[in-house]
Amino acid sequence: MTATLRDYSLAGPENRRAREAGLAGAPWWKPPIDEDRLVELMTRSNARAARDTALWLGGIIALAVVIVLSWFSWYSLPLLFVYGALYGGAADSRWHECGHGTAFRSTAANNVVYYIASFMLWREPTMWRWSHYRHHSDTIIVGRDAEIIFPRPPSVRSLPLTFSNVVNGPRMFWRMTKHAAGLIDADAADFIPASEHRRLIVEDRIFVAVVAGAVALSLVLWHPLPVLLVGLPSIYGGWLVVFFGITQHAGLQEDVLDHRLNTRTVYMNPLFRFLYSNMNYHIEHHLFPGVPYHALPALHEEIKDSLPPALPSTRAAYRELLGALRQQSRDSAWEIPDRPIPEVPDASLSLVDHGPIVPEAAQTAVAGQVDLGELDAIAVGRARRCDIGERTYALYRLSETEVAVSDGLCTHAAAHLAEGLVLDGVVECPKHNGRFDLRTGEPLRRPVKDPLNIYRCEVVGGRIVADLSTTEPATDDSLSQPKETP
Ligand code: FES
């Protein structure tokens, strides 16, 4: 069969087609999971991420010192190989986890490591943040997802080139240089809000300047080490990003709304799992991006019966994906046959107890006052979705005595906030990890930019009573007609 060519750009006709087909910003399948267990798994820890980051960064620094002190010996090249893998390869999963804001409990620590890892990968911090939000909204949706590695038909012959990173690395640097000069391309403009362009330009200028500094130092000293240790590892270490990264989605289905069909979970050995921060549990990560990397194996145990069997090894994953790429290079429509998908009811709309579904008659005599049930029916640190007529709200218990009520849908892309993590008076959206202050509605973390409506509420005689009369809350309609998600 003749391979047909699709336009994978985000500024092309496939973008419109995906939106018209209801594939953009759509709800995704989710497995059932015990709510208490999910909250436990989403809990963040600074200690675990600090230990893993210290091992990783400490390894890079130690290797750099040995390389400098022993230059040039018979083992300099093997050491550079390992240095490059840690610097330009293992940085990928650190970039990823800190970008989600889940690696550390501390926001500042996540941001610091995110910027360091972005630099190591020549990934523009702001552009890739927004690109990755889109990747989670529209995973492997053609015309929407900027992170599709193998457009169909894939070229198997160019795989060595992909692994070597000698084309893609410089291409990424060139794009960063153009953005640093203020020339934002159409694909980037599709998913980065205009309000973020200034930040993008400034960050890219700093990154380009640091790389230029390393090149200049090499020229001044007339020695290769500065640029071999800062700058070039982003190219010669990039093979590890590809080695792990293509196991995630390559050869699986496009344009579906079920991560079991377009994402792979692979069992890997402890070394690989350290280098890759457990991202081999990739279906689990896409289903619950609020779960930090160190809890993904436990999450896998909770939901594995709802998922296709994990590939037993990296080798098995490569056998499957290389076979699929080979077939798809001849026939774009070819799909991996017999991937067993367990029949499990879709829990995407029932993951969280809906809480009180309050009929009109249950409203108190004062207009707009609604009885949302007993205080003791909701545990501290938990949220409940409350559907009232056509509207949806979220009710939170912040402490023994304090409750909060907000619109139920995230102002970014209409995810149900009651499924998010509630911590220290803040709710984290389950879809892209955006955060809101539950006392003021203020957006605290990208991608959310618009504030959340917060309603007056109080505890009266052990019952929660809210005044929902003062604002125009979001409705569930916005779920079926998603807002445009940059
Ligand atoms: Fe994107 Fe909430 S839907 S952060």
Short mmCIF file of C-alpha atoms and ligand atoms in Angstrom, two decimals:
data_model
loop_
_atom_site.label_atom_id
_atom_site.label_comp_id
_atom_site.label_asym_id
_atom_site.label_seq_id
_atom_site.Cartn_x
_atom_site.Cartn_y
_atom_site.Cartn_z
CA MET A 1 0.00 0.00 0.00
CA THR A 2 1.25 3.48 -0.76
CA ALA A 3 2.16 5.48 2.30
CA THR A 4 0.11 8.64 2.66
CA LEU A 5 1.64 11.81 4.03
CA ARG A 6 -0.09 13.78 6.78
CA ASP A 7 0.78 17.30 7.84
CA TYR A 8 2.10 17.07 11.40
CA SER A 9 2.62 20.80 11.81
CA LEU A 10 0.42 22.57 14.35
CA ALA A 11 -0.31 25.41 12.00
CA GLY A 12 -1.63 23.17 9.21
CA PRO A 13 -5.04 21.72 8.29
CA GLU A 14 -4.74 18.76 10.69
CA ASN A 15 -5.15 21.12 13.63
CA ARG A 16 -8.58 22.20 12.40
CA ARG A 17 -9.51 18.60 11.55
CA ALA A 18 -8.62 17.45 15.07
CA ARG A 19 -10.71 20.20 16.63
CA GLU A 20 -13.67 19.50 14.38
CA ALA A 21 -13.43 15.80 15.24
CA GLY A 22 -13.59 16.62 18.98
CA LEU A 23 -10.04 15.38 19.59
CA ALA A 24 -8.64 18.66 20.92
CA GLY A 25 -8.72 19.11 24.68
CA ALA A 26 -11.13 16.17 24.98
CA PRO A 27 -11.73 14.05 28.10
CA TRP A 28 -9.59 10.87 28.24
CA TRP A 29 -10.33 7.41 29.53
CA LYS A 30 -9.38 6.84 33.16
CA PRO A 31 -9.30 3.64 35.23
CA PRO A 32 -11.08 3.26 38.54
CA ILE A 33 -8.84 3.77 41.58
CA ASP A 34 -9.43 4.12 45.29
CA GLU A 35 -9.51 7.84 46.11
CA ASP A 36 -7.60 7.51 49.41
CA ARG A 37 -4.85 5.57 47.69
CA LEU A 38 -4.62 8.09 44.85
CA VAL A 39 -4.24 10.99 47.29
CA GLU A 40 -1.55 9.01 49.11
CA LEU A 41 0.32 8.40 45.85
CA MET A 42 0.13 12.05 44.84
CA THR A 43 1.84 13.18 48.04
CA ARG A 44 5.13 14.99 47.32
CA SER A 45 8.46 14.58 49.05
CA ASN A 46 11.49 16.85 48.96
CA ALA A 47 13.74 14.19 50.47
CA ARG A 48 13.41 11.60 47.74
CA ALA A 49 13.89 14.07 44.87
CA ALA A 50 16.79 15.76 46.70
CA ARG A 51 18.59 12.43 47.06
CA ASP A 52 18.07 11.49 43.41
CA THR A 53 19.01 14.96 42.16
CA ALA A 54 22.15 15.01 44.31
CA LEU A 55 23.21 11.64 42.90
CA TRP A 56 22.61 12.82 39.36
CA LEU A 57 24.17 16.28 39.59
CA GLY A 58 26.94 15.01 41.88
CA GLY A 59 27.79 12.36 39.30
CA ILE A 60 28.01 14.98 36.55
CA ILE A 61 30.25 17.28 38.59
CA ALA A 62 32.52 14.42 39.75
CA LEU A 63 32.93 13.18 36.20
CA ALA A 64 33.73 16.69 34.96
CA VAL A 65 36.47 17.02 37.57
CA VAL A 66 38.00 13.65 36.66
CA ILE A 67 37.82 14.45 32.95
CA VAL A 68 39.60 17.79 33.43
CA LEU A 69 42.27 16.36 35.74
CA SER A 70 43.03 13.36 33.55
CA TRP A 71 42.79 15.02 30.11
CA PHE A 72 43.80 13.48 27.69
CA SER A 73 44.13 9.84 28.70
CA TRP A 74 42.98 6.56 27.21
CA TYR A 75 39.80 6.70 29.32
CA SER A 76 38.83 10.31 28.53
CA LEU A 77 36.46 9.30 25.73
CA PRO A 78 34.59 6.61 27.74
CA LEU A 79 34.26 9.12 30.57
CA LEU A 80 32.90 11.74 28.18
CA PHE A 81 30.42 9.18 26.92
CA VAL A 82 29.07 8.61 30.44
CA TYR A 83 29.21 12.34 31.22
CA GLY A 84 27.20 13.10 28.09
CA ALA A 85 24.58 10.46 28.96
CA LEU A 86 24.06 11.96 32.43
CA TYR A 87 24.15 15.56 31.19
CA GLY A 88 22.33 15.47 27.85
CA GLY A 89 20.32 12.27 28.47
CA ALA A 90 19.27 11.76 32.10
CA ALA A 91 18.40 15.47 32.26
CA ASP A 92 15.32 14.65 30.19
CA SER A 93 13.30 12.94 32.91
CA ARG A 94 14.40 15.52 35.51
CA TRP A 95 13.25 18.27 33.16
CA HIS A 96 9.98 16.40 32.74
CA GLU A 97 9.18 15.74 36.39
CA CYS A 98 10.17 19.21 37.57
CA GLY A 99 8.17 20.69 34.67
CA HIS A 100 5.11 18.93 36.05
CA GLY A 101 6.02 20.30 39.48
CA THR A 102 5.78 16.85 41.03
CA ALA A 103 9.41 15.83 41.69
CA PHE A 104 9.86 18.00 44.78
CA ARG A 105 7.27 19.28 47.18
CA SER A 106 9.00 22.67 46.96
CA THR A 107 8.00 24.81 43.97
CA ALA A 108 11.34 26.64 44.04
CA ALA A 109 13.32 23.36 43.93
CA ASN A 110 11.23 22.14 40.99
CA ASN A 111 11.88 25.38 39.13
CA VAL A 112 15.63 25.42 39.76
CA VAL A 113 16.11 21.85 38.52
CA TYR A 114 13.73 22.50 35.62
CA TYR A 115 15.89 25.37 34.35
CA ILE A 116 19.17 23.48 34.84
CA ALA A 117 17.83 20.44 32.98
CA SER A 118 16.31 22.61 30.23
CA PHE A 119 19.69 24.15 29.60
CA MET A 120 21.37 20.76 29.48
CA LEU A 121 18.90 19.63 26.82
CA TRP A 122 18.79 22.87 24.80
CA ARG A 123 15.11 22.93 25.54
CA GLU A 124 13.63 26.38 25.76
CA PRO A 125 12.03 26.38 29.23
CA THR A 126 8.90 28.32 28.40
CA MET A 127 8.30 26.81 24.96
CA TRP A 128 8.68 23.25 26.20
CA ARG A 129 6.51 23.87 29.23
CA TRP A 130 3.64 24.85 26.95
CA SER A 131 4.49 22.17 24.42
CA HIS A 132 4.25 19.58 27.16
CA TYR A 133 0.91 20.90 28.45
CA ARG A 134 -0.36 20.40 24.92
CA HIS A 135 1.21 16.94 24.76
CA HIS A 136 -0.83 15.95 27.82
CA SER A 137 -4.03 17.51 26.49
CA ASP A 138 -3.74 16.04 23.02
CA THR A 139 -1.36 13.09 23.25
CA ILE A 140 -0.38 11.90 19.74
CA ILE A 141 -3.24 13.83 18.13
CA VAL A 142 -1.93 14.81 14.71
CA GLY A 143 -1.89 18.58 14.18
CA ARG A 144 -2.12 19.22 17.95
CA ASP A 145 0.77 17.43 19.64
CA ALA A 146 4.19 18.98 18.98
CA GLU A 147 6.00 16.04 20.60
CA ILE A 148 5.28 13.30 18.06
CA ILE A 149 8.71 11.78 17.34
CA PHE A 150 7.77 9.59 14.38
CA PRO A 151 5.34 11.17 11.93
CA ARG A 152 3.86 8.50 9.68
CA PRO A 153 5.23 7.07 7.50
CA PRO A 154 8.33 6.86 9.70
CA SER A 155 11.75 6.57 8.14
CA VAL A 156 13.46 3.54 9.69
CA ARG A 157 16.65 4.34 7.77
CA SER A 158 17.00 7.67 9.57
CA LEU A 159 16.88 6.03 13.03
CA PRO A 160 20.69 6.13 13.47
CA LEU A 161 20.53 9.83 12.67
CA THR A 162 17.78 10.28 15.26
CA PHE A 163 19.88 8.50 17.87
CA SER A 164 23.04 10.45 17.07
CA ASN A 165 21.16 13.74 17.65
CA VAL A 166 23.51 15.45 15.17
CA VAL A 167 20.59 16.84 13.19
CA ASN A 168 17.99 17.41 15.90
CA GLY A 169 20.41 18.90 18.46
CA PRO A 170 21.66 21.72 16.23
CA ARG A 171 18.12 22.21 14.92
CA MET A 172 16.89 22.81 18.47
CA PHE A 173 19.73 25.24 19.10
CA TRP A 174 18.98 27.10 15.88
CA ARG A 175 15.30 27.39 16.82
CA MET A 176 16.31 28.69 20.25
CA THR A 177 18.59 31.24 18.59
CA LYS A 178 15.78 32.42 16.32
CA HIS A 179 13.39 32.73 19.27
CA ALA A 180 16.09 34.59 21.18
CA ALA A 181 16.12 37.05 18.28
CA GLY A 182 12.36 37.49 18.66
CA LEU A 183 11.36 35.35 15.66
CA ILE A 184 8.64 33.06 17.08
CA ASP A 185 7.64 30.39 14.55
CA ALA A 186 4.02 29.51 13.79
CA ASP A 187 4.06 26.12 15.55
CA ALA A 188 5.37 27.64 18.78
CA ALA A 189 2.88 30.50 18.53
CA ASP A 190 0.08 27.91 18.34
CA PHE A 191 0.63 26.65 21.87
CA ILE A 192 2.50 29.47 23.67
CA PRO A 193 0.24 32.34 24.78
CA ALA A 194 1.43 35.71 23.48
CA SER A 195 1.79 36.90 27.09
CA GLU A 196 4.64 34.39 27.52
CA HIS A 197 6.66 35.41 24.45
CA ARG A 198 8.74 37.99 26.29
CA ARG A 199 9.77 35.49 28.95
CA LEU A 200 10.62 32.96 26.20
CA ILE A 201 12.88 35.45 24.42
CA VAL A 202 14.74 36.48 27.59
CA GLU A 203 15.35 32.88 28.73
CA ASP A 204 16.54 31.85 25.28
CA ARG A 205 18.95 34.78 25.15
CA ILE A 206 20.48 33.68 28.44
CA PHE A 207 20.85 30.07 27.26
CA VAL A 208 22.41 31.09 23.94
CA ALA A 209 24.78 33.44 25.77
CA VAL A 210 25.99 30.68 28.11
CA VAL A 211 26.68 28.31 25.21
CA ALA A 212 28.42 31.13 23.33
CA GLY A 213 30.52 31.74 26.46
CA ALA A 214 31.67 28.11 26.50
CA VAL A 215 32.59 28.31 22.81
CA ALA A 216 34.45 31.57 23.39
CA LEU A 217 36.36 30.08 26.32
CA SER A 218 37.40 27.13 24.18
CA LEU A 219 38.65 29.52 21.51
CA VAL A 220 40.51 31.73 23.97
CA LEU A 221 42.16 28.76 25.70
CA TRP A 222 42.41 26.90 22.43
CA HIS A 223 41.22 23.84 24.27
CA PRO A 224 38.16 21.62 23.55
CA LEU A 225 37.20 20.95 27.18
CA PRO A 226 34.96 23.98 27.90
CA VAL A 227 32.68 23.23 25.00
CA LEU A 228 32.91 19.47 25.51
CA LEU A 229 31.67 19.93 29.08
CA VAL A 230 29.10 22.70 28.49
CA GLY A 231 27.12 22.85 25.26
CA LEU A 232 28.17 19.87 23.19
CA PRO A 233 26.96 17.23 25.71
CA SER A 234 23.47 18.34 24.69
CA ILE A 235 24.26 16.75 21.33
CA TYR A 236 26.54 13.84 22.10
CA GLY A 237 24.52 12.79 25.19
CA GLY A 238 21.17 13.15 23.43
CA TRP A 239 21.12 9.51 22.33
CA LEU A 240 19.87 8.55 25.80
CA VAL A 241 16.84 10.84 25.47
CA VAL A 242 15.96 9.02 22.26
CA PHE A 243 16.77 5.58 23.70
CA PHE A 244 14.21 5.95 26.49
CA GLY A 245 11.88 8.44 24.84
CA ILE A 246 10.84 6.40 21.84
CA THR A 247 9.54 3.59 24.06
CA GLN A 248 6.73 5.91 25.20
CA HIS A 249 4.53 6.19 22.12
CA ALA A 250 6.40 5.10 18.96
CA GLY A 251 4.38 2.85 16.65
CA LEU A 252 1.18 3.16 18.72
CA GLN A 253 -2.11 4.66 17.64
CA GLU A 254 -2.70 8.25 16.64
CA ASP A 255 -5.91 10.23 17.20
CA VAL A 256 -7.39 8.20 20.05
CA LEU A 257 -8.59 9.30 23.50
CA ASP A 258 -7.37 6.32 25.49
CA HIS A 259 -3.76 6.28 26.70
CA ARG A 260 -3.82 2.47 26.71
CA LEU A 261 -3.87 2.66 22.91
CA ASN A 262 -1.17 5.27 22.34
CA THR A 263 1.23 4.85 25.26
CA ARG A 264 3.48 2.06 26.51
CA THR A 265 4.51 0.87 29.96
CA VAL A 266 7.76 -1.08 29.99
CA TYR A 267 9.47 -2.89 32.86
CA MET A 268 13.06 -1.65 33.11
CA ASN A 269 16.01 -2.51 35.32
CA PRO A 270 16.87 -0.32 38.37
CA LEU A 271 19.68 1.55 36.59
CA PHE A 272 17.44 2.50 33.67
CA ARG A 273 14.68 3.47 36.08
CA PHE A 274 17.06 5.80 37.93
CA LEU A 275 18.30 7.40 34.71
CA TYR A 276 14.75 7.68 33.41
CA SER A 277 13.01 8.61 36.71
CA ASN A 278 10.48 5.76 36.36
CA MET A 279 9.03 7.25 33.19
CA ASN A 280 8.89 3.69 31.86
CA TYR A 281 5.53 3.62 33.71
CA HIS A 282 4.30 5.92 31.04
CA ILE A 283 0.63 4.99 30.76
CA GLU A 284 0.34 5.53 34.50
CA HIS A 285 2.04 8.94 34.19
CA HIS A 286 -0.35 10.08 31.47
CA LEU A 287 -3.40 8.87 33.38
CA PHE A 288 -2.39 10.57 36.64
CA PRO A 289 0.25 13.26 35.97
CA GLY A 290 -0.11 14.44 39.57
CA VAL A 291 1.61 11.29 40.85
CA PRO A 292 5.37 11.92 41.32
CA TYR A 293 7.90 9.67 39.61
CA HIS A 294 8.88 7.76 42.73
CA ALA A 295 5.26 6.61 43.28
CA LEU A 296 4.68 5.39 39.72
CA PRO A 297 5.62 1.73 40.43
CA ALA A 298 3.06 1.71 43.26
CA LEU A 299 0.47 3.36 41.02
CA HIS A 300 1.17 0.67 38.43
CA GLU A 301 0.34 -2.02 41.01
CA GLU A 302 -2.97 -0.28 41.76
CA ILE A 303 -4.24 -0.02 38.20
CA LYS A 304 -2.35 -2.60 36.14
CA ASP A 305 -5.40 -4.85 35.79
CA SER A 306 -7.09 -2.07 33.82
CA LEU A 307 -4.13 -1.63 31.46
CA PRO A 308 -2.58 -3.66 28.67
CA PRO A 309 0.21 -5.88 30.02
CA ALA A 310 3.48 -3.97 30.47
CA LEU A 311 6.22 -4.92 28.03
CA PRO A 312 8.50 -7.26 30.00
CA SER A 313 11.79 -5.50 29.10
CA THR A 314 13.36 -2.67 27.13
CA ARG A 315 14.37 -5.23 24.53
CA ALA A 316 10.73 -6.36 24.17
CA ALA A 317 9.63 -2.74 23.81
CA TYR A 318 12.18 -2.21 21.03
CA ARG A 319 11.12 -5.38 19.29
CA GLU A 320 7.53 -4.13 19.27
CA LEU A 321 8.22 -0.56 18.27
CA LEU A 322 10.83 -1.29 15.60
CA GLY A 323 8.51 -3.88 14.04
CA ALA A 324 5.67 -1.35 14.06
CA LEU A 325 7.82 1.42 12.55
CA ARG A 326 8.98 -0.91 9.81
CA GLN A 327 5.39 -1.84 8.95
CA GLN A 328 4.21 1.76 9.12
CA SER A 329 7.02 2.91 6.84
CA ARG A 330 5.28 0.82 4.15
CA ASP A 331 1.70 1.35 5.28
CA SER A 332 0.90 4.42 7.37
CA ALA A 333 -2.37 2.93 8.59
CA TRP A 334 -0.80 -0.23 10.01
CA GLU A 335 -1.44 -0.79 13.74
CA ILE A 336 0.01 -3.27 16.21
CA PRO A 337 -2.46 -6.16 16.25
CA ASP A 338 -3.85 -7.89 19.34
CA ARG A 339 -2.77 -5.37 21.96
CA PRO A 340 -5.01 -6.62 24.75
CA ILE A 341 -7.03 -3.82 26.32
CA PRO A 342 -8.97 -5.01 29.40
CA GLU A 343 -12.66 -4.19 29.45
CA VAL A 344 -12.95 -1.74 32.33
CA PRO A 345 -15.67 0.87 32.76
CA ASP A 346 -14.53 4.40 31.98
CA ALA A 347 -14.02 6.11 35.31
CA SER A 348 -13.16 9.50 33.82
CA LEU A 349 -16.45 10.99 34.95
CA SER A 350 -16.89 9.05 38.16
CA LEU A 351 -13.43 8.93 39.64
CA VAL A 352 -14.43 11.21 42.44
CA ASP A 353 -17.56 10.93 44.56
CA HIS A 354 -19.83 13.60 43.09
CA GLY A 355 -20.91 14.56 46.58
CA PRO A 356 -24.23 16.24 46.98
CA ILE A 357 -26.26 16.53 43.83
CA VAL A 358 -28.45 19.25 45.24
CA PRO A 359 -31.97 19.65 43.89
CA GLU A 360 -33.57 23.08 43.79
CA ALA A 361 -35.89 22.14 46.68
CA ALA A 362 -32.95 21.55 49.00
CA GLN A 363 -31.85 25.16 48.75
CA THR A 364 -32.47 27.16 51.87
CA ALA A 365 -34.90 30.02 52.06
CA VAL A 366 -32.22 32.62 51.33
CA ALA A 367 -31.74 32.91 47.56
CA GLY A 368 -28.52 31.30 46.38
CA GLN A 369 -27.76 29.59 49.70
CA VAL A 370 -27.17 25.91 49.21
CA ASP A 371 -26.74 23.19 51.81
CA LEU A 372 -23.77 21.06 50.65
CA GLY A 373 -24.10 18.43 53.33
CA GLU A 374 -22.40 17.46 56.55
CA LEU A 375 -18.91 18.72 57.34
CA ASP A 376 -17.92 15.28 58.62
CA ALA A 377 -18.82 13.70 55.29
CA ILE A 378 -15.60 15.10 53.80
CA ALA A 379 -12.15 14.42 55.23
CA VAL A 380 -9.51 17.10 55.80
CA GLY A 381 -7.47 17.64 52.63
CA ARG A 382 -10.13 16.16 50.37
CA ALA A 383 -12.38 17.56 47.68
CA ARG A 384 -15.85 16.68 46.45
CA ARG A 385 -17.48 17.48 43.17
CA CYS A 386 -20.91 19.02 43.59
CA ASP A 387 -23.24 19.18 40.61
CA ILE A 388 -26.09 21.59 41.14
CA GLY A 389 -28.47 21.80 38.25
CA GLU A 390 -26.39 22.37 35.15
CA ARG A 391 -23.44 23.70 37.12
CA THR A 392 -20.53 21.98 38.70
CA TYR A 393 -18.60 23.11 41.77
CA ALA A 394 -15.84 21.73 43.95
CA LEU A 395 -16.04 21.61 47.73
CA TYR A 396 -12.80 21.37 49.74
CA ARG A 397 -12.12 20.73 53.38
CA LEU A 398 -8.95 22.67 54.14
CA SER A 399 -8.73 21.95 57.88
CA GLU A 400 -10.85 20.70 60.76
CA THR A 401 -12.89 23.88 60.63
CA GLU A 402 -12.23 25.51 57.25
CA VAL A 403 -13.96 24.69 53.98
CA ALA A 404 -13.88 26.29 50.54
CA VAL A 405 -16.15 26.14 47.50
CA SER A 406 -15.04 27.00 43.97
CA ASP A 407 -16.16 26.51 40.42
CA GLY A 408 -15.68 22.86 39.64
CA LEU A 409 -13.77 23.26 36.37
CA CYS A 410 -10.21 24.48 35.94
CA THR A 411 -10.00 27.83 34.16
CA HIS A 412 -7.31 26.46 31.84
CA ALA A 413 -8.97 23.52 30.09
CA ALA A 414 -12.01 22.52 32.13
CA ALA A 415 -10.65 19.57 34.12
CA HIS A 416 -12.60 18.72 37.29
CA LEU A 417 -10.65 20.24 40.18
CA ALA A 418 -12.24 17.89 42.69
CA GLU A 419 -9.94 15.21 41.24
CA GLY A 420 -6.87 17.28 42.09
CA LEU A 421 -4.53 17.38 45.05
CA VAL A 422 -5.49 19.70 47.96
CA LEU A 423 -2.52 20.87 49.98
CA ASP A 424 -1.94 23.87 52.25
CA GLY A 425 -4.97 25.77 50.98
CA VAL A 426 -4.05 25.15 47.33
CA VAL A 427 -5.64 22.83 44.76
CA GLU A 428 -3.50 21.32 41.99
CA CYS A 429 -5.37 20.57 38.79
CA PRO A 430 -5.21 16.87 37.85
CA LYS A 431 -4.65 17.57 34.16
CA HIS A 432 -1.64 19.88 33.80
CA ASN A 433 -0.72 20.51 37.45
CA GLY A 434 -1.85 24.15 37.40
CA ARG A 435 -2.58 25.49 40.91
CA PHE A 436 -5.08 27.85 42.55
CA ASP A 437 -5.16 29.46 45.98
CA LEU A 438 -8.45 28.24 47.45
CA ARG A 439 -8.90 31.28 49.65
CA THR A 440 -8.58 33.87 46.89
CA GLY A 441 -8.90 31.94 43.62
CA GLU A 442 -5.56 33.37 42.50
CA PRO A 443 -3.72 31.27 39.89
CA LEU A 444 -0.39 30.13 41.36
CA ARG A 445 1.16 27.94 38.70
CA ARG A 446 1.10 27.80 34.94
CA PRO A 447 -0.67 26.91 32.74
CA VAL A 448 -3.54 28.46 34.68
CA LYS A 449 -3.70 32.19 34.16
CA ASP A 450 -7.32 33.09 34.90
CA PRO A 451 -8.48 33.16 38.54
CA LEU A 452 -10.97 30.67 39.91
CA ASN A 453 -14.34 31.79 41.29
CA ILE A 454 -14.46 31.17 45.02
CA TYR A 455 -17.81 31.26 46.84
CA ARG A 456 -18.64 32.31 50.34
CA CYS A 457 -19.34 29.34 52.55
CA GLU A 458 -19.58 28.52 56.24
CA VAL A 459 -20.27 25.67 58.59
CA VAL A 460 -23.66 26.01 60.28
CA GLY A 461 -24.67 23.38 62.81
CA GLY A 462 -22.20 20.90 61.38
CA ARG A 463 -23.40 21.43 57.79
CA ILE A 464 -21.68 23.30 54.96
CA VAL A 465 -23.71 26.12 53.53
CA ALA A 466 -22.50 28.04 50.49
CA ASP A 467 -23.69 31.22 48.85
CA LEU A 468 -23.50 30.53 45.13
CA SER A 469 -25.41 33.60 44.05
CA THR A 470 -22.70 36.15 43.47
CA THR A 471 -20.81 34.96 40.38
CA GLU A 472 -21.37 33.19 37.09
CA PRO A 473 -19.64 29.85 37.54
CA ALA A 474 -18.35 27.60 34.79
CA THR A 475 -20.69 24.87 33.61
CA ASP A 476 -20.13 21.35 32.45
CA ASP A 477 -20.84 22.59 28.91
CA SER A 478 -17.29 23.81 28.79
CA LEU A 479 -16.16 20.19 29.20
CA SER A 480 -17.92 19.07 26.09
CA GLN A 481 -16.81 22.22 24.26
CA PRO A 482 -13.31 22.67 25.62
CA LYS A 483 -11.73 26.05 25.76
CA GLU A 484 -8.85 26.58 23.41
CA THR A 485 -5.82 25.31 25.31
CA PRO A 486 -2.59 27.05 24.43
FE1 FES B 1 -4.84 22.55 32.48
FE2 FES B 1 -6.19 22.58 34.72
S1 FES B 1 -6.86 21.90 32.80
S2 FES B 1 -4.13 23.13 34.39
#
